[in-house]
Amino acid sequence: MLLLRTVRAVHRPLPMPCRLSVVSRFYSSPANAYEITETETRVNGQSIPRDAQTNVSPTVLSRMNRNLHLQPQHPISIIRQLIESHFTGFKTFNDLSPIVSTRQNFDDLLIPLDHPSRSRSDNYYFNESTLLRAHTSAHQHDGMRSGHERFLITGDVYRRDEIDASHYPVFHQMEGFAYFDQATVAKQVKEEMTHKDAPNVRVVDDTTFSDENPVQQCHTQDMVEPVAAHLKHSLNAMLRKLFADEPDLEVRWIQAYFPFTSPSYEVEIKYKGEWLEVLGCGVVRQELLNQAGLHDKIGWAFGLGLERLAMVLFGIPDIRLFWSQDERFLSQFTPGHIQKFKAFSKYPPCIKDISFWLPENKWQENNFCEVVRDVAGDIVENVKLIDDFVHPKTQKRSLCYRILYRSMDRNVTHEEINAIQDRVRDVVEKEFAVTLR
Ligand code: FA5
Ligand code: MG
């Protein structure tokens, strides 16, 4: 079978994908082989039928199986191991398949059918019932059913998103989950919470239970207080340990919303003068525990963005670097250690604008970013909307995007970028029926 063919171990650029044609094509990258035919996507030994919902792209399929979180010398793996060693007694799962069902990714988590996070423009669907997981929460249900009261699940997750230094269509999350007996949670938590101070890490938390961030009706405040305290304590202690050598770190807790937790929170870290969101968490909705047969338990969960933490800890300025196969990147890191990344010289950027009239007022920016990413690959560093106006007479809407191209490991030529930009223009024109200006 095609997929079992030995994949050549040298890195070569992927063939340029053609989004509009439906001819069968076989791709191989150092870690992965997959085939897209008219009727199915073949990957990891699975043949998944295509339908009107299908939008997985060669760019993301080529990233599957790279398993950065399992390469001992890679910063993502180094962080995973350091966090795992902090959460003693937690069962770890690191090799669950990223191909999941819509039930796992959404329904099991009480995400309503009309919730925007299900949309095609936010996810990579193989078909209407199968997708690349958009978060490790997709495995919460299986984790609860595994019989382990505490577990950590790490893996690659996939999202259509904007393009800039802290967003990439594939990144890594770690899910943490712990549950307690409702009857004894207060006592148990008290025994476990030992406070260690770290004056270099300043944590601000003025979140409270409120109508906007409520205790669930089936819970009493006496149960939820210790669970929330244990959650916050566990994560703050983890951050204090990870950032022990950082001279000064500001952390803040803010109120958040997730369909699968209440109350819910997010944690942000001050990085280069701006708040960078590193995790979401909360007290697990009781329906989830009940679905897994854990009626008399109460629990917390968190989902952590490993690249975001790694950027701050290792001083890695651009999220694309994690995918670099340049020895100058990988050779800087040692398993078990956090050390600051020494940037290799920054190459000059090449900036191009693209403007067009929309055929109608509707516009999905993520789909545009996806086209740019598919055509340009990792040479695109940033995509920014710089102009958006409606013509007063024709009522036609015009957009202008500024695309910043820059390679992380070499100089790019103007000819090369012009060719890419021409292709971007072509594909955008065909795919979105816009009129280029
Ligand atoms: C979630 O994915 C929830 N599943 C988290 C959760 C788990 C909440 C359990 C409650 C209980 P969110 O979409 O905010 O939430 O993503 C979590 C983290 O992933 C973010 O805080 C951020 O650190 C990281 N992240 C999100 N999008 C990207 C991206 N495009 N690139 C890199 N990191 C990202
Ligand atoms: Mg978030």
Coordinates of C-alpha atoms and ligand atoms in Angstrom, one line a residue:
M1 CA 0.0 0.0 0.0
L2 CA 1.2 3.5 -0.8
L3 CA 1.3 4.6 2.8
L4 CA 3.6 1.9 3.8
R5 CA 6.2 2.9 1.3
T6 CA 9.4 3.9 3.0
V7 CA 9.6 7.7 3.2
R8 CA 12.8 9.2 2.1
A9 CA 14.7 10.6 5.1
V10 CA 15.9 13.8 3.5
H11 CA 14.0 17.0 3.8
R12 CA 12.6 18.4 0.6
P13 CA 10.0 20.9 0.1
L14 CA 6.5 19.6 -0.4
P15 CA 5.1 19.8 -3.8
M16 CA 3.0 22.9 -4.2
P17 CA -0.5 21.9 -3.4
C18 CA -3.2 22.9 -5.8
R19 CA -6.3 23.6 -3.9
L20 CA -8.7 23.6 -6.7
S21 CA -7.8 20.5 -8.5
V22 CA -9.0 17.1 -7.3
V23 CA -6.5 14.8 -8.9
S24 CA -5.0 12.2 -6.5
R25 CA -1.7 13.2 -5.1
F26 CA 0.8 11.6 -2.8
Y27 CA 2.9 13.6 -0.5
S28 CA 5.7 12.7 1.7
S29 CA 7.6 14.7 4.3
P30 CA 10.4 13.5 6.6
A31 CA 7.9 12.3 9.2
N32 CA 4.8 11.6 7.3
A33 CA 3.2 10.2 4.2
Y34 CA -0.3 10.9 3.2
E35 CA -2.5 10.8 0.1
I36 CA -5.4 12.9 -0.9
T37 CA -7.6 11.4 -3.5
E38 CA -10.9 12.6 -4.9
T39 CA -12.8 10.5 -2.5
E40 CA -10.7 10.0 0.6
T41 CA -7.7 11.2 2.7
R42 CA -5.3 8.4 3.6
V43 CA -3.1 9.0 6.6
N44 CA -1.7 7.0 9.5
G45 CA -3.1 3.8 8.0
Q46 CA -6.6 5.2 8.0
S47 CA -8.7 6.0 4.9
I48 CA -11.2 8.7 5.7
P49 CA -13.9 9.5 3.2
R50 CA -14.1 13.1 2.0
D51 CA -17.4 15.1 1.9
A52 CA -18.5 18.7 1.6
Q53 CA -17.1 19.5 5.0
T54 CA -13.5 18.3 4.1
N55 CA -10.9 21.1 4.5
V56 CA -7.7 19.4 5.8
S57 CA -4.8 20.9 3.9
P58 CA -1.4 19.5 2.9
T59 CA 0.3 22.0 5.2
V60 CA -1.3 20.5 8.3
L61 CA -1.2 16.9 7.2
S62 CA 2.6 17.3 6.6
R63 CA 2.9 18.3 10.3
M64 CA 1.2 15.2 11.7
N65 CA 3.6 12.7 13.2
R66 CA 6.4 15.2 13.8
N67 CA 5.7 14.7 17.5
L68 CA 7.8 17.6 18.7
H69 CA 6.5 16.8 22.2
L70 CA 8.3 13.5 22.1
Q71 CA 11.8 14.6 20.8
P72 CA 13.9 14.7 24.0
Q73 CA 16.0 17.7 22.9
H74 CA 13.0 19.8 21.6
P75 CA 11.9 22.7 23.9
I76 CA 8.3 21.5 23.7
S77 CA 9.3 18.1 25.0
I78 CA 11.6 19.6 27.6
I79 CA 8.7 21.7 29.0
R80 CA 6.3 18.7 28.9
Q81 CA 8.7 16.6 31.0
L82 CA 9.3 19.4 33.5
I83 CA 5.6 19.9 33.9
E84 CA 5.0 16.1 34.2
S85 CA 7.6 15.9 36.9
H86 CA 5.8 18.6 38.8
F87 CA 2.4 16.8 38.7
T88 CA 3.5 13.7 40.6
G89 CA 0.9 10.9 40.6
F90 CA -0.7 12.0 37.3
K91 CA -0.9 9.3 34.6
T92 CA 0.5 10.6 31.4
F93 CA -0.8 10.0 27.9
N94 CA 1.4 11.3 25.1
D95 CA 0.5 9.3 22.0
L96 CA -3.3 9.6 21.5
S97 CA -4.2 10.0 17.8
P98 CA -5.0 13.6 16.8
I99 CA -7.7 12.3 14.5
V100 CA -10.9 12.5 16.6
S101 CA -14.6 12.5 16.1
T102 CA -16.9 15.6 16.4
R103 CA -18.3 13.8 19.4
Q104 CA -15.0 13.8 21.2
N105 CA -14.0 17.3 20.2
F106 CA -17.4 19.0 20.8
D107 CA -20.4 16.9 21.9
D108 CA -18.7 15.2 24.9
L109 CA -17.7 18.7 26.1
L110 CA -21.3 20.1 25.8
I111 CA -20.3 22.5 23.0
P112 CA -23.6 23.4 21.4
L113 CA -24.3 22.5 17.7
D114 CA -24.3 26.2 16.7
H115 CA -21.2 27.1 18.6
P116 CA -18.8 29.1 16.5
S117 CA -15.8 26.9 17.6
R118 CA -17.3 24.1 15.4
S119 CA -17.1 26.1 12.2
R120 CA -15.2 25.0 9.1
S121 CA -13.3 28.2 9.2
D122 CA -11.8 27.4 12.6
N123 CA -11.0 23.7 12.2
Y124 CA -9.5 21.1 9.9
Y125 CA -12.2 18.5 9.0
F126 CA -11.6 15.2 7.3
N127 CA -15.3 15.0 6.9
E128 CA -18.4 16.1 8.8
S129 CA -17.8 13.7 11.7
T130 CA -14.0 13.5 11.8
L131 CA -11.4 16.2 12.3
L132 CA -8.0 17.0 13.6
R133 CA -8.4 17.7 17.3
A134 CA -8.6 21.4 18.1
H135 CA -7.8 20.9 21.7
T136 CA -6.6 18.1 24.0
S137 CA -9.9 18.4 25.9
A138 CA -11.2 16.1 23.1
H139 CA -9.7 13.3 25.2
Q140 CA -11.1 14.3 28.6
H141 CA -13.9 11.7 28.4
D142 CA -11.5 8.9 27.5
G143 CA -9.2 10.0 30.3
M144 CA -12.0 9.9 32.8
R145 CA -12.9 6.4 31.6
S146 CA -9.3 5.2 31.9
G147 CA -9.8 4.7 35.6
H148 CA -7.1 7.3 36.6
E149 CA -8.2 10.0 38.9
R150 CA -5.5 12.4 37.7
F151 CA -4.0 12.5 34.3
L152 CA -2.1 14.7 31.8
I153 CA -2.6 14.4 28.1
T154 CA -0.1 16.0 25.7
G155 CA -0.4 16.2 21.9
D156 CA -0.5 18.3 18.7
V157 CA -3.6 20.3 18.1
Y158 CA -4.8 21.9 14.9
R159 CA -6.7 25.2 14.3
R160 CA -7.3 27.6 11.5
D161 CA -6.2 30.9 12.9
E162 CA -4.6 34.2 12.3
I163 CA -0.9 34.4 11.3
D164 CA 1.6 36.1 13.6
A165 CA 4.5 35.3 15.9
S166 CA 2.3 33.5 18.5
H167 CA -0.2 31.7 16.3
Y168 CA 0.5 28.7 14.2
P169 CA -2.0 26.2 12.7
V170 CA -0.4 23.3 14.6
F171 CA 0.6 23.7 18.2
H172 CA 0.8 21.6 21.4
Q173 CA -1.4 21.5 24.4
M174 CA -1.2 19.7 27.7
E175 CA -4.5 18.8 29.3
G176 CA -4.5 18.3 33.1
F177 CA -7.4 16.7 34.9
A178 CA -8.0 15.7 38.6
Y179 CA -11.1 14.7 40.5
F180 CA -11.9 14.1 44.1
D181 CA -14.7 12.6 46.2
Q182 CA -17.3 15.2 46.8
A183 CA -17.7 14.1 50.4
T184 CA -14.1 14.6 51.4
V185 CA -12.6 17.1 48.9
A186 CA -12.1 19.9 51.5
K187 CA -10.0 17.7 53.8
Q188 CA -8.0 16.1 51.0
V189 CA -7.2 19.4 49.4
K190 CA -6.0 21.0 52.7
E191 CA -3.5 18.2 53.2
E192 CA -2.1 18.6 49.7
M193 CA -1.6 22.4 49.6
T194 CA 1.8 23.3 50.9
H195 CA 2.9 26.8 50.0
K196 CA 6.3 27.6 48.6
D197 CA 7.0 31.2 48.0
A198 CA 8.9 32.5 45.0
P199 CA 9.3 36.3 45.2
N200 CA 10.3 36.6 41.5
V201 CA 6.9 35.4 40.3
R202 CA 4.1 37.9 41.1
V203 CA 0.7 36.4 40.8
V204 CA -2.3 38.7 40.7
D205 CA -5.7 37.0 41.1
D206 CA -8.8 39.0 41.9
T207 CA -11.3 36.5 40.3
T208 CA -14.4 35.7 42.4
F209 CA -17.4 33.4 42.0
S210 CA -20.1 35.6 40.4
D211 CA -23.2 35.4 38.2
E212 CA -21.0 35.7 35.2
N213 CA -18.6 33.0 36.4
P214 CA -20.9 30.9 38.6
V215 CA -20.6 27.8 40.8
Q216 CA -22.7 25.1 39.1
Q217 CA -26.2 24.6 40.6
C218 CA -25.5 21.0 41.5
H219 CA -22.4 22.1 43.6
T220 CA -22.2 23.9 46.9
Q221 CA -19.7 26.6 47.5
D222 CA -18.0 24.5 50.2
M223 CA -17.2 21.9 47.5
V224 CA -16.1 24.2 44.8
E225 CA -13.9 26.5 46.9
P226 CA -11.3 23.7 47.7
V227 CA -11.4 22.4 44.1
A228 CA -10.7 25.9 42.6
A229 CA -8.1 26.5 45.3
H230 CA -6.3 23.2 44.4
L231 CA -6.4 24.0 40.7
K232 CA -5.0 27.5 41.2
H233 CA -2.4 26.3 43.7
S234 CA -1.2 23.5 41.4
L235 CA -0.8 25.8 38.4
N236 CA 0.8 28.6 40.3
A237 CA 3.3 26.2 41.9
M238 CA 4.0 24.8 38.5
L239 CA 4.7 28.2 37.1
R240 CA 6.9 29.2 40.1
K241 CA 9.0 26.1 39.5
L242 CA 9.3 26.5 35.8
F243 CA 10.2 30.1 36.0
A244 CA 12.4 29.8 39.1
D245 CA 15.4 31.4 37.2
E246 CA 13.4 34.2 35.6
P247 CA 14.3 37.4 37.4
D248 CA 10.8 38.8 37.3
L249 CA 7.6 37.3 36.0
E250 CA 4.0 38.8 36.2
V251 CA 1.2 36.3 36.1
R252 CA -2.5 37.2 36.2
W253 CA -5.7 35.1 36.6
I254 CA -8.8 36.3 34.8
Q255 CA -12.3 35.1 34.5
A256 CA -13.2 33.1 31.3
Y257 CA -15.9 31.0 29.8
F258 CA -15.8 27.4 28.5
P259 CA -18.9 25.3 27.9
F260 CA -17.2 22.4 29.8
T261 CA -16.2 24.2 33.0
S262 CA -17.7 26.6 35.5
P263 CA -16.3 28.6 37.1
S264 CA -13.7 29.1 34.4
Y265 CA -10.4 31.0 34.3
E266 CA -7.5 31.9 32.0
V267 CA -3.9 32.6 33.0
E268 CA -1.8 35.2 31.3
I269 CA 1.9 36.0 31.5
K270 CA 3.5 39.4 30.8
Y271 CA 5.8 38.9 27.8
K272 CA 7.5 41.7 26.0
G273 CA 5.2 44.2 27.6
E274 CA 2.0 42.4 26.6
W275 CA -0.3 39.8 28.3
L276 CA 0.1 36.5 26.6
E277 CA -2.6 33.9 27.3
V278 CA -1.0 30.6 28.3
L279 CA -3.9 28.4 29.6
G280 CA -7.6 28.0 30.2
C281 CA -9.1 26.0 33.1
G282 CA -11.9 25.6 35.5
V283 CA -14.1 23.4 37.6
V284 CA -15.4 20.5 35.4
R285 CA -19.1 20.6 34.5
Q286 CA -20.7 17.9 36.5
E287 CA -22.5 16.5 33.4
L288 CA -19.0 15.4 32.0
L289 CA -18.2 13.5 35.2
N290 CA -21.7 12.0 35.3
Q291 CA -21.4 10.8 31.6
A292 CA -18.3 8.9 32.7
G293 CA -20.1 7.3 35.6
L294 CA -18.4 9.6 38.2
H295 CA -21.5 11.0 39.9
D296 CA -20.0 11.4 43.4
K297 CA -16.8 13.1 42.2
I298 CA -15.9 16.8 41.6
G299 CA -13.0 17.8 39.4
W300 CA -10.8 20.5 37.7
A301 CA -9.3 20.6 34.3
F302 CA -6.8 22.8 32.5
G303 CA -5.5 23.2 28.9
L304 CA -2.1 24.7 28.5
G305 CA -0.4 26.0 25.3
L306 CA 3.1 24.6 25.4
E307 CA 4.5 26.8 22.6
R308 CA 3.3 29.9 24.5
L309 CA 5.1 28.8 27.7
A310 CA 8.2 27.7 25.7
M311 CA 8.4 31.1 24.0
V312 CA 8.6 32.9 27.4
L313 CA 10.8 30.4 29.1
F314 CA 13.3 29.8 26.3
G315 CA 13.0 33.3 24.8
I316 CA 11.9 32.0 21.5
P317 CA 10.6 35.0 19.5
D318 CA 8.6 33.3 16.8
I319 CA 6.3 30.2 17.0
R320 CA 7.5 29.0 13.5
L321 CA 11.0 28.3 15.0
F322 CA 9.6 25.2 16.8
W323 CA 9.2 23.6 13.4
S324 CA 12.7 24.5 12.3
Q325 CA 15.0 21.6 11.3
D326 CA 18.0 23.9 11.3
E327 CA 20.7 22.5 13.5
R328 CA 21.4 26.0 14.8
F329 CA 18.0 25.8 16.5
L330 CA 17.9 22.2 17.9
S331 CA 21.5 22.0 19.0
Q332 CA 20.9 24.8 21.5
F333 CA 18.8 22.7 23.8
T334 CA 19.6 20.0 26.3
P335 CA 17.0 17.6 27.8
G336 CA 15.9 18.6 31.3
H337 CA 17.2 22.2 31.0
I338 CA 15.8 25.6 30.3
Q339 CA 18.2 27.9 28.6
K340 CA 17.7 31.1 26.6
F341 CA 17.7 30.7 22.9
K342 CA 20.4 32.6 21.1
A343 CA 18.8 34.0 18.0
F344 CA 20.6 33.5 14.8
S345 CA 20.8 36.6 12.7
K346 CA 17.4 37.9 11.6
Y347 CA 17.0 38.0 7.8
P348 CA 15.4 41.0 6.2
P349 CA 11.6 40.9 5.7
C350 CA 9.9 41.4 2.4
I351 CA 6.5 43.1 2.6
K352 CA 3.7 42.8 0.1
D353 CA 0.2 44.1 0.1
I354 CA -2.8 42.5 -1.6
S355 CA -6.1 44.4 -2.0
F356 CA -9.4 43.2 -3.5
W357 CA -13.1 43.8 -3.8
L358 CA -15.3 41.2 -2.2
P359 CA -18.1 39.7 -4.2
E360 CA -20.3 40.0 -1.1
N361 CA -19.9 41.5 2.3
K362 CA -19.2 38.2 4.1
W363 CA -15.5 37.4 4.7
Q364 CA -13.7 34.7 6.7
E365 CA -10.2 35.9 7.5
N366 CA -9.0 32.4 8.7
N367 CA -9.7 30.9 5.2
F368 CA -7.6 33.7 3.6
C369 CA -4.7 33.0 6.1
E370 CA -5.0 29.3 5.3
V371 CA -4.5 30.0 1.6
V372 CA -1.5 32.2 2.3
R373 CA 0.0 29.5 4.6
D374 CA -0.6 26.8 2.0
V375 CA 1.0 28.7 -0.8
A376 CA 3.9 30.4 1.1
G377 CA 4.6 27.8 3.9
D378 CA 6.7 29.0 6.8
I379 CA 8.1 31.9 4.9
V380 CA 5.0 33.9 5.9
E381 CA 5.6 35.6 9.3
N382 CA 2.6 37.9 9.7
V383 CA -0.6 38.7 7.9
K384 CA -2.4 41.9 8.9
L385 CA -5.6 43.6 7.7
I386 CA -4.6 47.2 7.1
D387 CA -7.6 48.6 5.3
D388 CA -11.3 47.7 5.2
F389 CA -13.8 50.1 3.5
V390 CA -17.1 50.1 1.8
H391 CA -17.4 52.1 -1.4
P392 CA -20.1 54.8 -0.7
K393 CA -21.7 54.5 -4.1
T394 CA -21.4 50.8 -5.1
Q395 CA -21.6 49.5 -1.4
K396 CA -18.8 47.1 -2.4
R397 CA -16.4 46.2 0.3
S398 CA -12.6 46.3 -0.2
L399 CA -9.9 44.8 1.9
C400 CA -6.2 45.2 2.0
Y401 CA -3.9 42.7 3.7
R402 CA -0.2 43.3 4.4
I403 CA 1.8 40.1 4.2
L404 CA 5.3 40.0 5.8
Y405 CA 7.5 37.3 4.4
R406 CA 10.8 36.4 6.1
S407 CA 12.7 33.1 6.3
M408 CA 14.1 32.2 9.7
D409 CA 17.2 30.5 8.3
R410 CA 18.1 32.2 5.0
N411 CA 17.9 35.3 2.8
V412 CA 14.9 35.3 0.4
T413 CA 15.2 36.9 -3.0
H414 CA 12.7 39.4 -4.4
E415 CA 12.1 37.1 -7.4
E416 CA 11.2 34.2 -5.0
I417 CA 8.7 36.4 -3.0
N418 CA 7.2 37.9 -6.1
A419 CA 6.5 34.4 -7.4
I420 CA 4.9 33.4 -4.1
Q421 CA 2.9 36.6 -4.0
D422 CA 1.7 36.1 -7.6
R423 CA 0.5 32.6 -6.6
V424 CA -1.2 34.0 -3.5
R425 CA -3.0 36.5 -5.7
D426 CA -4.1 33.8 -8.2
V427 CA -5.4 31.4 -5.6
V428 CA -7.1 34.1 -3.6
E429 CA -8.8 35.3 -6.8
K430 CA -10.1 31.8 -7.7
E431 CA -10.9 30.5 -4.3
F432 CA -12.9 33.6 -3.0
A433 CA -14.1 35.0 -6.3
V434 CA -12.7 38.4 -5.4
T435 CA -11.6 41.1 -7.8
L436 CA -8.0 42.0 -7.3
R437 CA -7.0 45.6 -7.3
Ligands
FA5_1 C1 -8.9 25.5 25.1 O1 -8.4 24.9 24.1 C2 -9.6 24.7 26.2 N1 -9.7 23.3 25.8 C3 -8.7 24.8 27.5 C4 -9.4 24.2 28.7 C5 -9.1 22.9 29.1 C6 -10.3 25.0 29.4 C7 -9.7 22.4 30.2 C8 -10.9 24.5 30.5 C9 -10.6 23.2 30.9 P1 -8.1 27.9 24.4 O2 -8.7 27.9 23.0 O3 -8.1 29.1 25.1 O4 -8.8 26.8 25.3 O5 -6.6 27.3 24.2 C10 -5.8 27.0 25.4 C11 -4.4 27.5 25.2 O6 -3.8 27.1 24.0 C12 -4.3 29.1 25.1 O7 -4.3 29.7 26.3 C13 -3.0 29.2 24.3 O8 -1.9 29.1 25.3 C14 -2.9 28.1 23.4 N2 -3.3 28.4 22.1 C15 -4.6 28.7 21.6 N3 -4.5 28.9 20.2 C16 -3.2 28.9 19.9 C17 -2.5 29.0 18.6 N4 -3.1 29.3 17.5 N5 -1.1 28.9 18.6 C18 -0.5 28.6 19.8 N6 -1.1 28.4 21.0 C19 -2.4 28.5 21.0
MG2 MG -8.4 31.1 25.2

